[in-house]
Every structure is written in structure tokens, then in C-alpha cells.
Tab-separated table of C-alpha atoms in Angstrom:
chain	number	residue	atom	x	y	z
I	1	UNK	CA	48.190	-85.390	207.593
I	2	UNK	CA	47.177	-87.807	210.319
I	3	UNK	CA	43.804	-86.953	212.153
I	4	UNK	CA	44.511	-85.703	215.653
I	5	UNK	CA	43.371	-88.106	218.372
I	6	UNK	CA	40.222	-87.041	220.471
I	7	UNK	CA	40.415	-87.218	224.109
I	8	UNK	CA	38.847	-90.657	225.191
I	9	UNK	CA	37.354	-88.838	228.062
I	10	UNK	CA	35.588	-86.268	225.828
I	11	UNK	CA	32.803	-88.182	224.706
I	12	UNK	CA	31.828	-89.089	228.360
I	13	UNK	CA	31.939	-85.674	229.489
I	14	UNK	CA	29.796	-84.593	226.473
I	15	UNK	CA	27.010	-87.153	227.401
I	16	UNK	CA	27.072	-85.895	230.984
I	17	UNK	CA	26.821	-82.278	229.946
I	18	UNK	CA	23.837	-83.345	227.349
I	19	UNK	CA	21.983	-85.346	229.973
I	20	UNK	CA	22.331	-82.475	232.259
I	21	UNK	CA	21.335	-79.597	229.897
I	22	UNK	CA	19.422	-81.489	227.114
I	23	UNK	CA	20.244	-78.826	224.556
I	24	UNK	CA	17.631	-78.666	221.595
I	25	UNK	CA	19.873	-76.274	219.491
I	26	UNK	CA	23.254	-74.752	218.783
I	27	UNK	CA	22.205	-71.630	221.088
I	28	UNK	CA	21.092	-74.185	224.081
I	29	UNK	CA	24.595	-76.129	223.740
I	30	UNK	CA	26.572	-72.388	223.836
I	31	UNK	CA	24.342	-71.584	226.860
I	32	UNK	CA	25.493	-74.794	228.622
I	33	UNK	CA	29.074	-74.189	228.053
I	34	UNK	CA	28.465	-70.653	229.350
I	35	UNK	CA	27.158	-71.977	232.576
I	36	UNK	CA	30.000	-74.405	232.805
I	37	UNK	CA	32.528	-71.744	232.417
I	38	UNK	CA	31.861	-70.013	235.986
I	39	UNK	CA	32.599	-73.199	237.973
I	40	UNK	CA	35.650	-73.860	235.765
I	41	UNK	CA	37.210	-70.480	236.403
I	42	UNK	CA	36.234	-70.614	240.166
I	43	UNK	CA	37.775	-74.082	240.635
I	44	UNK	CA	40.941	-73.024	238.925
I	45	UNK	CA	41.036	-69.762	240.939
I	46	UNK	CA	40.514	-71.530	244.176
I	47	UNK	CA	43.535	-73.945	243.127
I	48	UNK	CA	45.615	-70.767	242.936
I	49	UNK	CA	44.658	-69.823	246.242
I	50	UNK	CA	45.632	-73.090	247.735
I	51	UNK	CA	49.107	-72.899	246.231
I	52	UNK	CA	49.235	-69.099	247.362
I	53	UNK	CA	48.336	-69.981	251.092
I	54	UNK	CA	50.033	-73.355	250.981
I	55	UNK	CA	47.306	-75.400	252.247
I	56	UNK	CA	43.789	-76.737	251.126
I	57	UNK	CA	40.526	-75.142	252.378
I	58	UNK	CA	39.637	-77.932	254.503
I	59	UNK	CA	43.013	-78.648	255.978
I	60	UNK	CA	42.777	-78.603	259.940
I	61	UNK	CA	46.392	-79.011	260.380
I	62	UNK	CA	49.002	-76.602	261.561
I	63	UNK	CA	49.557	-73.946	258.909
I	64	UNK	CA	52.957	-72.099	257.873
I	65	UNK	CA	51.107	-68.800	257.127
I	66	UNK	CA	48.993	-66.318	259.399
I	67	UNK	CA	47.451	-65.397	256.058
I	68	UNK	CA	43.775	-66.799	255.726
I	69	UNK	CA	40.936	-66.934	253.187
I	70	UNK	CA	38.712	-64.147	253.159
I	71	UNK	CA	35.572	-64.786	251.327
I	72	UNK	CA	34.730	-64.103	247.805
I	73	UNK	CA	34.418	-61.027	245.377
I	74	UNK	CA	32.138	-61.010	242.495
I	75	UNK	CA	33.556	-60.313	239.189
I	76	UNK	CA	31.811	-60.469	235.479
I	77	UNK	CA	34.284	-61.629	232.788
I	78	UNK	CA	33.827	-61.630	229.236
I	79	UNK	CA	34.430	-64.848	227.380
I	80	UNK	CA	34.054	-66.046	223.856
I	81	UNK	CA	30.588	-67.193	224.518
I	82	UNK	CA	29.338	-64.059	226.231
I	83	UNK	CA	29.486	-62.597	229.837
I	84	UNK	CA	29.939	-64.772	233.112
I	85	UNK	CA	29.584	-63.946	236.525
I	86	UNK	CA	32.262	-65.545	238.823
I	87	UNK	CA	33.254	-65.612	242.371
I	88	UNK	CA	37.196	-64.719	242.990
I	89	UNK	CA	38.572	-65.975	246.219
I	90	UNK	CA	40.280	-63.484	248.731
I	91	UNK	CA	42.818	-63.330	251.265
I	92	UNK	CA	43.124	-61.453	254.403
I	93	UNK	CA	46.624	-59.543	253.657
I	94	UNK	CA	45.228	-59.073	249.930
I	95	UNK	CA	48.737	-60.583	248.752
I	96	UNK	CA	46.957	-62.856	246.244
I	97	UNK	CA	47.169	-61.851	242.773
I	98	UNK	CA	45.458	-64.396	240.411
I	99	UNK	CA	47.229	-65.594	237.414
I	100	UNK	CA	44.282	-66.886	235.373
I	101	UNK	CA	42.631	-63.774	235.529
I	102	UNK	CA	44.773	-61.029	236.928
I	103	UNK	CA	43.222	-58.096	238.889
I	104	UNK	CA	41.412	-55.515	236.976
I	105	UNK	CA	41.177	-58.001	233.844
I	106	UNK	CA	37.765	-58.302	232.661
I	107	UNK	CA	38.102	-59.979	229.167
I	108	UNK	CA	39.449	-63.430	228.687
I	109	UNK	CA	37.996	-63.803	225.179
I	110	UNK	CA	41.169	-62.599	223.132
I	111	UNK	CA	38.910	-60.157	221.733
I	112	UNK	CA	41.956	-57.733	221.026
I	113	UNK	CA	43.227	-60.154	218.239
I	114	UNK	CA	39.661	-60.440	216.528
I	115	UNK	CA	39.408	-56.815	216.966
I	116	UNK	CA	42.363	-56.070	215.001
I	117	UNK	CA	41.651	-58.614	212.466
I	118	UNK	CA	38.427	-57.123	211.746
I	119	UNK	CA	39.910	-53.781	211.298
I	120	UNK	CA	42.305	-55.024	208.983
I	121	UNK	CA	39.693	-56.216	206.759
I	122	UNK	CA	38.255	-52.673	206.571
I	123	UNK	CA	35.585	-52.828	209.113
I	124	UNK	CA	34.287	-49.646	210.495
I	125	UNK	CA	34.631	-49.205	214.284
I	126	UNK	CA	30.605	-49.337	214.212
I	127	UNK	CA	30.324	-52.531	212.406
I	128	UNK	CA	33.043	-54.146	214.699
I	129	UNK	CA	31.248	-53.161	217.808
I	130	UNK	CA	27.938	-54.570	216.114
I	131	UNK	CA	29.737	-57.766	215.231
I	132	UNK	CA	31.315	-58.521	218.774
I	133	UNK	CA	28.040	-57.850	220.349
I	134	UNK	CA	26.088	-60.277	218.008
I	135	UNK	CA	28.583	-63.028	218.251
I	136	UNK	CA	29.984	-62.627	221.847
I	137	UNK	CA	27.071	-60.944	223.922
I	138	UNK	CA	28.605	-57.936	225.103
I	139	UNK	CA	29.338	-54.544	223.645
I	140	UNK	CA	32.736	-52.863	222.476
I	141	UNK	CA	32.750	-49.248	222.525
I	142	UNK	CA	34.098	-47.079	219.462
I	143	UNK	CA	36.742	-45.744	221.924
I	144	UNK	CA	37.742	-49.277	223.098
I	145	UNK	CA	38.280	-50.606	219.305
I	146	UNK	CA	40.560	-47.325	218.809
I	147	UNK	CA	42.412	-48.264	222.037
I	148	UNK	CA	42.923	-51.978	220.874
I	149	UNK	CA	43.897	-51.163	217.234
I	150	UNK	CA	46.302	-48.212	218.724
I	151	UNK	CA	48.451	-51.174	219.833
I	152	UNK	CA	49.911	-51.544	216.426
I	153	UNK	CA	51.231	-47.966	216.532
I	154	UNK	CA	54.396	-48.608	218.071
I	155	UNK	CA	55.090	-51.558	215.472
I	156	UNK	CA	53.982	-49.207	212.667
I	157	UNK	CA	56.322	-46.601	213.740
I	158	UNK	CA	59.161	-49.150	213.702
I	159	UNK	CA	58.286	-50.441	210.545
I	160	UNK	CA	58.284	-46.932	209.047
I	161	UNK	CA	61.843	-46.192	210.335
I	162	UNK	CA	63.459	-49.535	209.974
I	163	UNK	CA	66.656	-49.843	207.841
I	164	UNK	CA	66.365	-50.773	204.066
I	165	UNK	CA	68.513	-52.863	201.931
I	166	UNK	CA	71.484	-51.314	200.149
I	167	UNK	CA	70.280	-52.284	196.940
I	168	UNK	CA	66.884	-52.700	194.995
I	169	UNK	CA	67.102	-53.850	191.449
I	170	UNK	CA	63.734	-52.557	190.700
I	171	UNK	CA	61.341	-49.775	192.405
I	172	UNK	CA	57.952	-49.063	191.635
I	173	UNK	CA	56.334	-45.763	192.928
I	174	UNK	CA	52.563	-44.750	192.790
I	175	UNK	CA	49.882	-42.617	194.725
I	176	UNK	CA	46.230	-43.440	195.439
I	177	UNK	CA	44.016	-41.217	197.057
I	178	UNK	CA	41.486	-41.612	200.052
I	179	UNK	CA	39.587	-39.428	202.421
I	180	UNK	CA	40.327	-38.128	205.907
I	181	UNK	CA	37.678	-36.461	207.950
I	182	UNK	CA	39.072	-33.117	209.555
I	183	UNK	CA	36.768	-31.863	212.173
I	184	UNK	CA	33.590	-30.957	210.052
I	185	UNK	CA	35.233	-31.421	206.529
I	186	UNK	CA	36.498	-34.040	204.574
I	187	UNK	CA	39.931	-33.829	202.387
I	188	UNK	CA	41.455	-36.230	200.023
I	189	UNK	CA	44.745	-37.555	200.808
I	190	UNK	CA	47.386	-38.938	198.701
I	191	UNK	CA	49.074	-42.222	199.857
I	192	UNK	CA	52.378	-42.470	198.588
I	193	UNK	CA	53.775	-46.217	198.234
I	194	UNK	CA	57.238	-47.537	197.062
I	195	UNK	CA	57.472	-51.197	196.348
I	196	UNK	CA	60.940	-52.590	196.153
I	197	UNK	CA	62.393	-55.887	194.405
I	198	UNK	CA	65.759	-56.659	196.242
I	199	UNK	CA	68.671	-57.946	194.459
I	200	UNK	CA	67.897	-61.605	195.946
I	201	UNK	CA	64.307	-61.221	194.252
I	202	UNK	CA	62.009	-60.465	197.186
I	203	UNK	CA	59.176	-57.892	197.403
I	204	UNK	CA	59.297	-55.255	199.992
I	205	UNK	CA	57.005	-52.347	200.809
I	206	UNK	CA	59.549	-49.584	201.687
I	207	UNK	CA	57.174	-47.499	203.237
I	208	UNK	CA	53.836	-45.519	203.392
I	209	UNK	CA	53.435	-41.847	203.383
I	210	UNK	CA	50.627	-39.378	203.317
I	211	UNK	CA	50.241	-36.062	201.832
I	212	UNK	CA	47.427	-33.785	200.724
I	213	UNK	CA	48.703	-33.904	197.072
I	214	UNK	CA	51.021	-35.799	195.032
I	215	UNK	CA	54.101	-33.643	194.021
I	216	UNK	CA	57.710	-34.202	192.945
I	217	UNK	CA	58.731	-32.209	196.199
I	218	UNK	CA	57.072	-34.990	198.330
I	219	UNK	CA	58.616	-37.677	196.307
I	220	UNK	CA	62.112	-36.044	196.714
I	221	UNK	CA	61.473	-35.986	200.557
I	222	UNK	CA	60.663	-39.694	200.170
I	223	UNK	CA	63.900	-40.761	198.070
I	224	UNK	CA	66.126	-38.713	200.565
I	225	UNK	CA	64.280	-40.445	203.495
I	226	UNK	CA	64.849	-44.130	202.032
I	227	UNK	CA	68.526	-43.022	201.308
I	228	UNK	CA	69.121	-42.054	204.865
I	229	UNK	CA	67.433	-45.336	205.919
I	230	UNK	CA	70.229	-47.392	203.914
I	231	UNK	CA	69.271	-47.321	200.304
I	232	UNK	CA	72.525	-47.055	198.405
I	233	UNK	CA	71.328	-47.828	194.833
I	234	UNK	CA	68.162	-48.180	192.724
I	235	UNK	CA	68.858	-49.975	189.432
I	236	UNK	CA	65.479	-49.142	187.665
I	237	UNK	CA	62.591	-46.992	188.787
I	238	UNK	CA	59.117	-47.432	187.174
I	239	UNK	CA	56.575	-44.457	187.650
I	240	UNK	CA	53.423	-42.951	186.289
I	241	UNK	CA	54.694	-39.935	184.881
I	242	UNK	CA	54.284	-37.108	187.569
I	243	UNK	CA	55.996	-33.889	186.363
I	244	UNK	CA	59.551	-33.605	187.813
I	245	UNK	CA	59.647	-37.016	189.469
I	246	UNK	CA	62.335	-38.208	186.982
I	247	UNK	CA	64.874	-35.450	187.586
I	248	UNK	CA	63.745	-35.526	191.318
I	249	UNK	CA	64.798	-39.395	191.766
I	250	UNK	CA	67.847	-38.819	189.792
I	251	UNK	CA	68.970	-36.065	192.260
I	252	UNK	CA	68.985	-38.553	195.028
I	253	UNK	CA	70.062	-41.520	193.113
I	254	UNK	CA	72.140	-40.491	190.016
I	255	UNK	CA	72.535	-43.563	188.328
I	256	UNK	CA	68.991	-44.709	188.561
I	257	UNK	CA	67.158	-45.876	185.215
I	258	UNK	CA	63.505	-44.095	185.272
I	259	UNK	CA	60.943	-45.751	183.179
I	260	UNK	CA	57.490	-44.623	182.158
I	261	UNK	CA	54.849	-46.918	182.600
I	262	UNK	CA	53.499	-48.328	179.482
I	263	UNK	CA	49.924	-48.912	180.938
I	264	UNK	CA	49.538	-45.218	181.973
I	265	UNK	CA	50.698	-44.120	178.759
I	266	UNK	CA	48.113	-46.149	176.958
I	267	UNK	CA	45.409	-44.747	179.417
I	268	UNK	CA	46.511	-41.030	178.685
I	269	UNK	CA	46.256	-41.770	175.031
I	270	UNK	CA	42.871	-43.732	174.751
I	271	UNK	CA	41.423	-40.273	176.004
I	272	UNK	CA	41.720	-39.260	172.323
I	273	UNK	CA	40.341	-42.252	170.975
I	274	UNK	CA	36.328	-43.118	170.503
I	275	UNK	CA	35.550	-46.148	172.592
I	276	UNK	CA	34.567	-48.058	169.446
I	277	UNK	CA	38.365	-48.143	168.474
I	278	UNK	CA	39.836	-49.100	171.893
I	279	UNK	CA	40.193	-52.646	171.149
I	280	UNK	CA	42.004	-52.245	167.899
I	281	UNK	CA	44.128	-49.248	169.217
I	282	UNK	CA	45.554	-51.025	172.183
I	283	UNK	CA	46.211	-54.184	170.129
I	284	UNK	CA	48.174	-51.994	167.746
I	285	UNK	CA	50.185	-50.401	170.471
I	286	UNK	CA	50.942	-53.783	172.260
I	287	UNK	CA	52.799	-54.441	168.936
I	288	UNK	CA	54.964	-51.370	169.377
I	289	UNK	CA	55.933	-51.930	173.398
I	290	UNK	CA	55.928	-55.610	173.153
I	291	UNK	CA	57.872	-56.014	169.813
I	292	UNK	CA	60.746	-58.615	170.131
I	293	UNK	CA	63.582	-56.142	169.160
I	294	UNK	CA	64.090	-52.495	168.797
I	295	UNK	CA	64.143	-52.489	164.916
I	296	UNK	CA	60.692	-54.466	165.196
I	297	UNK	CA	59.438	-51.661	167.639
I	298	UNK	CA	60.150	-48.762	165.534
I	299	UNK	CA	58.660	-50.538	162.202
I	300	UNK	CA	55.578	-51.037	164.311
I	301	UNK	CA	55.356	-47.604	165.677
I	302	UNK	CA	55.303	-46.285	162.045
I	303	UNK	CA	52.699	-48.384	161.030
I	304	UNK	CA	50.779	-47.246	164.165
I	305	UNK	CA	51.194	-43.650	163.347
I	306	UNK	CA	49.990	-44.188	159.843
I	307	UNK	CA	46.909	-46.560	160.852
I	308	UNK	CA	45.837	-43.916	163.446
I	309	UNK	CA	46.842	-40.622	162.177
I	310	UNK	CA	43.251	-39.323	162.540
I	311	UNK	CA	43.745	-39.596	166.539
I	312	UNK	CA	46.749	-37.096	166.467
I	313	UNK	CA	46.406	-36.485	170.155
I	314	UNK	CA	46.819	-40.034	170.862
I	315	UNK	CA	49.858	-40.295	168.673
I	316	UNK	CA	51.435	-37.081	170.399
I	317	UNK	CA	51.280	-38.890	173.771
I	318	UNK	CA	53.294	-41.568	172.333
I	319	UNK	CA	55.849	-39.537	170.234
I	320	UNK	CA	56.675	-37.292	173.322
I	321	UNK	CA	57.504	-40.324	175.489
I	322	UNK	CA	58.949	-42.778	172.753
I	323	UNK	CA	62.532	-42.512	174.362
I	324	UNK	CA	60.782	-44.461	177.270
I	325	UNK	CA	59.739	-47.244	174.607
I	326	UNK	CA	62.948	-47.316	172.919
I	327	UNK	CA	64.763	-47.424	176.382
I	328	UNK	CA	63.301	-50.887	177.089
I	329	UNK	CA	65.239	-52.573	174.098
I	330	UNK	CA	68.615	-51.510	175.878
I	331	UNK	CA	67.871	-54.716	178.315
I	332	UNK	CA	66.907	-58.235	177.715
I	333	UNK	CA	63.169	-59.338	177.368
I	334	UNK	CA	63.033	-60.796	181.188
I	335	UNK	CA	63.940	-57.162	182.628
I	336	UNK	CA	61.518	-55.575	180.134
I	337	UNK	CA	58.765	-57.576	181.297
I	338	UNK	CA	59.434	-56.351	185.085
I	339	UNK	CA	60.309	-52.522	184.315
I	340	UNK	CA	57.742	-51.710	181.715
I	341	UNK	CA	54.771	-51.327	183.995
I	342	UNK	CA	53.828	-50.025	187.611
I	343	UNK	CA	51.217	-52.815	187.745
I	344	UNK	CA	53.004	-54.401	190.607
I	345	UNK	CA	52.542	-51.559	193.054
I	346	UNK	CA	48.931	-50.600	191.687
I	347	UNK	CA	48.103	-54.253	192.763
I	348	UNK	CA	49.004	-53.255	196.178
I	349	UNK	CA	46.972	-50.229	195.980
I	350	UNK	CA	43.867	-52.370	194.619
I	351	UNK	CA	44.260	-54.114	198.061
I	352	UNK	CA	44.491	-51.296	200.040
I	353	UNK	CA	40.999	-49.803	198.428
I	354	UNK	CA	39.270	-52.812	199.745
I	355	UNK	CA	40.124	-51.762	203.353
I	356	UNK	CA	39.654	-47.950	202.598
I	357	UNK	CA	36.269	-48.034	200.888
I	358	UNK	CA	34.454	-47.941	204.059
I	359	UNK	CA	34.306	-44.142	204.132
I	360	UNK	CA	36.500	-41.238	205.665
I	361	UNK	CA	39.010	-41.866	208.401
I	362	UNK	CA	38.933	-39.659	211.321
I	363	UNK	CA	42.686	-38.939	211.284
I	364	UNK	CA	45.729	-39.941	209.663
I	365	UNK	CA	46.500	-42.569	212.362
I	366	UNK	CA	43.317	-44.260	211.758
I	367	UNK	CA	44.320	-44.643	208.090
I	368	UNK	CA	47.916	-45.840	208.579
I	369	UNK	CA	46.641	-48.376	211.076
I	370	UNK	CA	44.356	-50.047	208.471
I	371	UNK	CA	46.910	-49.972	205.633
I	372	UNK	CA	49.845	-50.934	207.908
I	373	UNK	CA	47.667	-54.194	208.969
I	374	UNK	CA	47.135	-54.887	205.351
I	375	UNK	CA	51.026	-54.335	204.502
I	376	UNK	CA	51.574	-57.121	207.130
I	377	UNK	CA	48.991	-59.505	205.374
I	378	UNK	CA	50.663	-59.038	202.081
I	379	UNK	CA	54.412	-59.618	203.355
I	380	UNK	CA	53.123	-62.638	205.166
I	381	UNK	CA	51.666	-63.839	201.709
I	382	UNK	CA	55.292	-62.729	199.924
I	383	UNK	CA	57.466	-64.946	202.473
I	384	UNK	CA	59.635	-67.272	201.038
I	385	UNK	CA	58.430	-66.529	197.442
I	386	UNK	CA	60.687	-65.075	194.792
I	387	UNK	CA	59.742	-62.834	191.775
I	388	UNK	CA	58.637	-64.974	188.982
I	389	UNK	CA	61.508	-65.783	186.550
I	390	UNK	CA	63.975	-64.320	188.762
I	391	UNK	CA	67.113	-66.033	187.616
I	392	UNK	CA	66.600	-65.072	184.093
I	393	UNK	CA	66.348	-61.427	185.222
I	394	UNK	CA	69.494	-61.702	187.183
I	395	UNK	CA	71.206	-63.422	184.297
I	396	UNK	CA	70.369	-60.584	182.110
I	397	UNK	CA	71.471	-57.902	184.664
I	398	UNK	CA	74.764	-59.536	184.858
I	399	UNK	CA	75.041	-59.527	181.135
I	400	UNK	CA	74.343	-55.687	180.827
I	401	UNK	CA	77.716	-53.764	180.652
I	402	UNK	CA	76.393	-50.880	182.865
I	403	UNK	CA	74.656	-52.966	185.437
I	404	UNK	CA	77.076	-55.948	185.833
I	405	UNK	CA	79.579	-54.142	188.182
I	406	UNK	CA	76.832	-52.504	190.429
I	407	UNK	CA	74.926	-55.816	191.077
I	408	UNK	CA	77.981	-57.693	191.808
I	409	UNK	CA	78.781	-55.037	194.254
I	410	UNK	CA	75.799	-56.104	196.389
I	411	UNK	CA	75.744	-59.902	195.505
I	412	UNK	CA	79.063	-60.466	197.228
């Protein structure tokens, strides 16, 4: 990339500033710039007034308007280098409305975008206020931070109710818990997240929902909602095993293939295994759900049961859910690699935790604002990128007898 050319007058201007102010530190240079801002603003405002009246300040000739200049009003504005006192020109009939700094505007620092950016990164209102004061030299109240971040609420509401794609090849559901402060007590709230992979291979967070607990009834309400927002078909739904979720999802999307997450099954089973055997136990399990064929999977499971017979509780977890392991082998290896775990949505929750670890939120909107801002950052990263190995996933979908017709319906 070519280096941008510097304005040839900038060096001359810099030398004049240095000669005038003789700065000896970065702070001295910032103060010099701050000192210059006032006259710059005033000069530009005077230019606006000349244009508004149609004549220069010292013009002695005949004028087309009866309106005249009427002195100056004082105003303190907030800039990126701190507060600056300026004089704003006035006219007699009060018809002059400054465009550079409109009436009642006192902040020209673009602080709103900075506050929202800090809020999106999980900074508390107290930390944001302190940071703004340290850097810019003026204070921002907690109420102002809240008012600024409330600007995202209409966009959040629009995003939460937007129409969705007709078909999602894969959907991953999961909950995480965070804390909301309700008057004098704090409560844990479940954040419901749905991540979808479209038929074109794009990632999309379908929405965020809050509830005091995770339950199949809430999940059914959510599935009902996304259907009302345009979702007609879901091929695969990967979940962590919430009781009743499998039946509930099929009540809304009858043809969905529900897959238990292998990683969650591992977590459930290692509860019955001493820590000294974790590594060997999980290595043996990987040979089961990661086998190249169903025959190899069944053989590996038989060996697994014999090897770890002493830990019957762990074996029972896999015996009760083994139909979910067998189901994986109804599909090609590329499809299996996508559907066998909910890690994709858990990764999103890991990102959410980075911005919710600051403590309890004062209300639901405060929590949803910070989560939505993080979603926007994630979606920006995903733009233009497809799921890894998506071409092979689609080839295997189109080779599967029960999925081909459904897939072609949405590819046309």
C-alpha cells in the first residue's frame, strides 16, 4: 500500500506551533493543540455567520438584510483533547443556527462511539466514566453512559424480530448463565443462544433470549418464534441434552435430526472416573465416536465397556445415549464433524463471558445491549467467510436419500 502523502504545509504549521508554545512533553503538545482548537472553532463559526448574513464583518457597503451581528455567547465544548471555551457569534433576530456546533450541542469529541465501543468490550459504567475523564479531561456520568448505550436498543429490537432464512442445515443450541441485579438481590439468568449454519454455509446467530432457568418449555417458545420469523426447515439440531428438548424441537420441526453433543456426554461420564484415569478414559472414548465406520465404532465400544467395567456409572451414560453415537454414522464424515458437538455455540458463549464477567447487570436491557454489541462484532468477523469444508458437507447432504430433496428445495 502506498504511503499517504503529507500535506506540504503541515511541517511549516508544526514548526510555528512549536516556536510559539515550545512544548517539552506530549502533554505540552496536547495543551497547545487544545489552545488552538478554540480560535479554529471561532473562525469557522464566524465564516458561517458571514454566509448566513450575506456580508463580511467589516463590510461597509449596502446590505440585503436588516439582520445584524449581535455580539457573542460563551460556550464550553468537549473535544477529544478536553474542554475548550469558545465564543459563538449571535445575530439580532436569532435566525442563525450554527452547523459546525449546533445549538445545545456541547460534545464534539465523537464520544458516543467511544463509549459504545468500551461498553461492547465489557467495561462497567464506572470504568468507562473514569477512562473518559483520564483521557479526555471531562467527566461522563453513569446516566450519560446508559443514555448513550441505549442508542443500540432500537437496532437490537429490530435484530431480534428480523426475518430469518427459510432453511438452516445445522442449528446449535445452548444456554449460559449470568447475573442480573433486581433491586437488592441478584439472580442468575439463563441466556439462550441459537447459532445456525445456512444452506449456503454462512454462520448466523438467530437470536438471544433471557429466562430465569433453562427449560424445554422456553426452548419450545423459542422454536415457535423462529418458525414464525420464517424458518421452515432445520436438518440437524445439536444440543447438550436438556430434558424434553428433543421431543419439543420435533413438535415444531417434525423432520429435524436431533444430535446429542459428544463433548457433553464426555463431561457427564467423567464425573464417575478418577482424575488419574481421565486421559486414558477420554482417549478410549474418542476411538468410539471418532471411528471411521459404524462397524469400527461398535467394536471400539465393546472394547471400551470391557476396559472400563470398573466405572459402571460412566459406561451407563454412554449406553443410555449410544443411539446418538450410532446415528452419526448415518451420514458422511464431513457432516459428522459438524453435527457431533455444540462447540460452535459454546465458543460464542465463551466470547460472551469475556464481556459479562464484570459483575451483575442492573436490568435485562443492560445485559442484552452488551451481548448484542458482541454479536455485531462476531458477525463482522464472519462476513464473507464460509464454514470450513462446506463444499464437502453439501456434497454429502446431496448424496443422502432423506436430505437431498429437502436441500434442493432451498438451493434452487
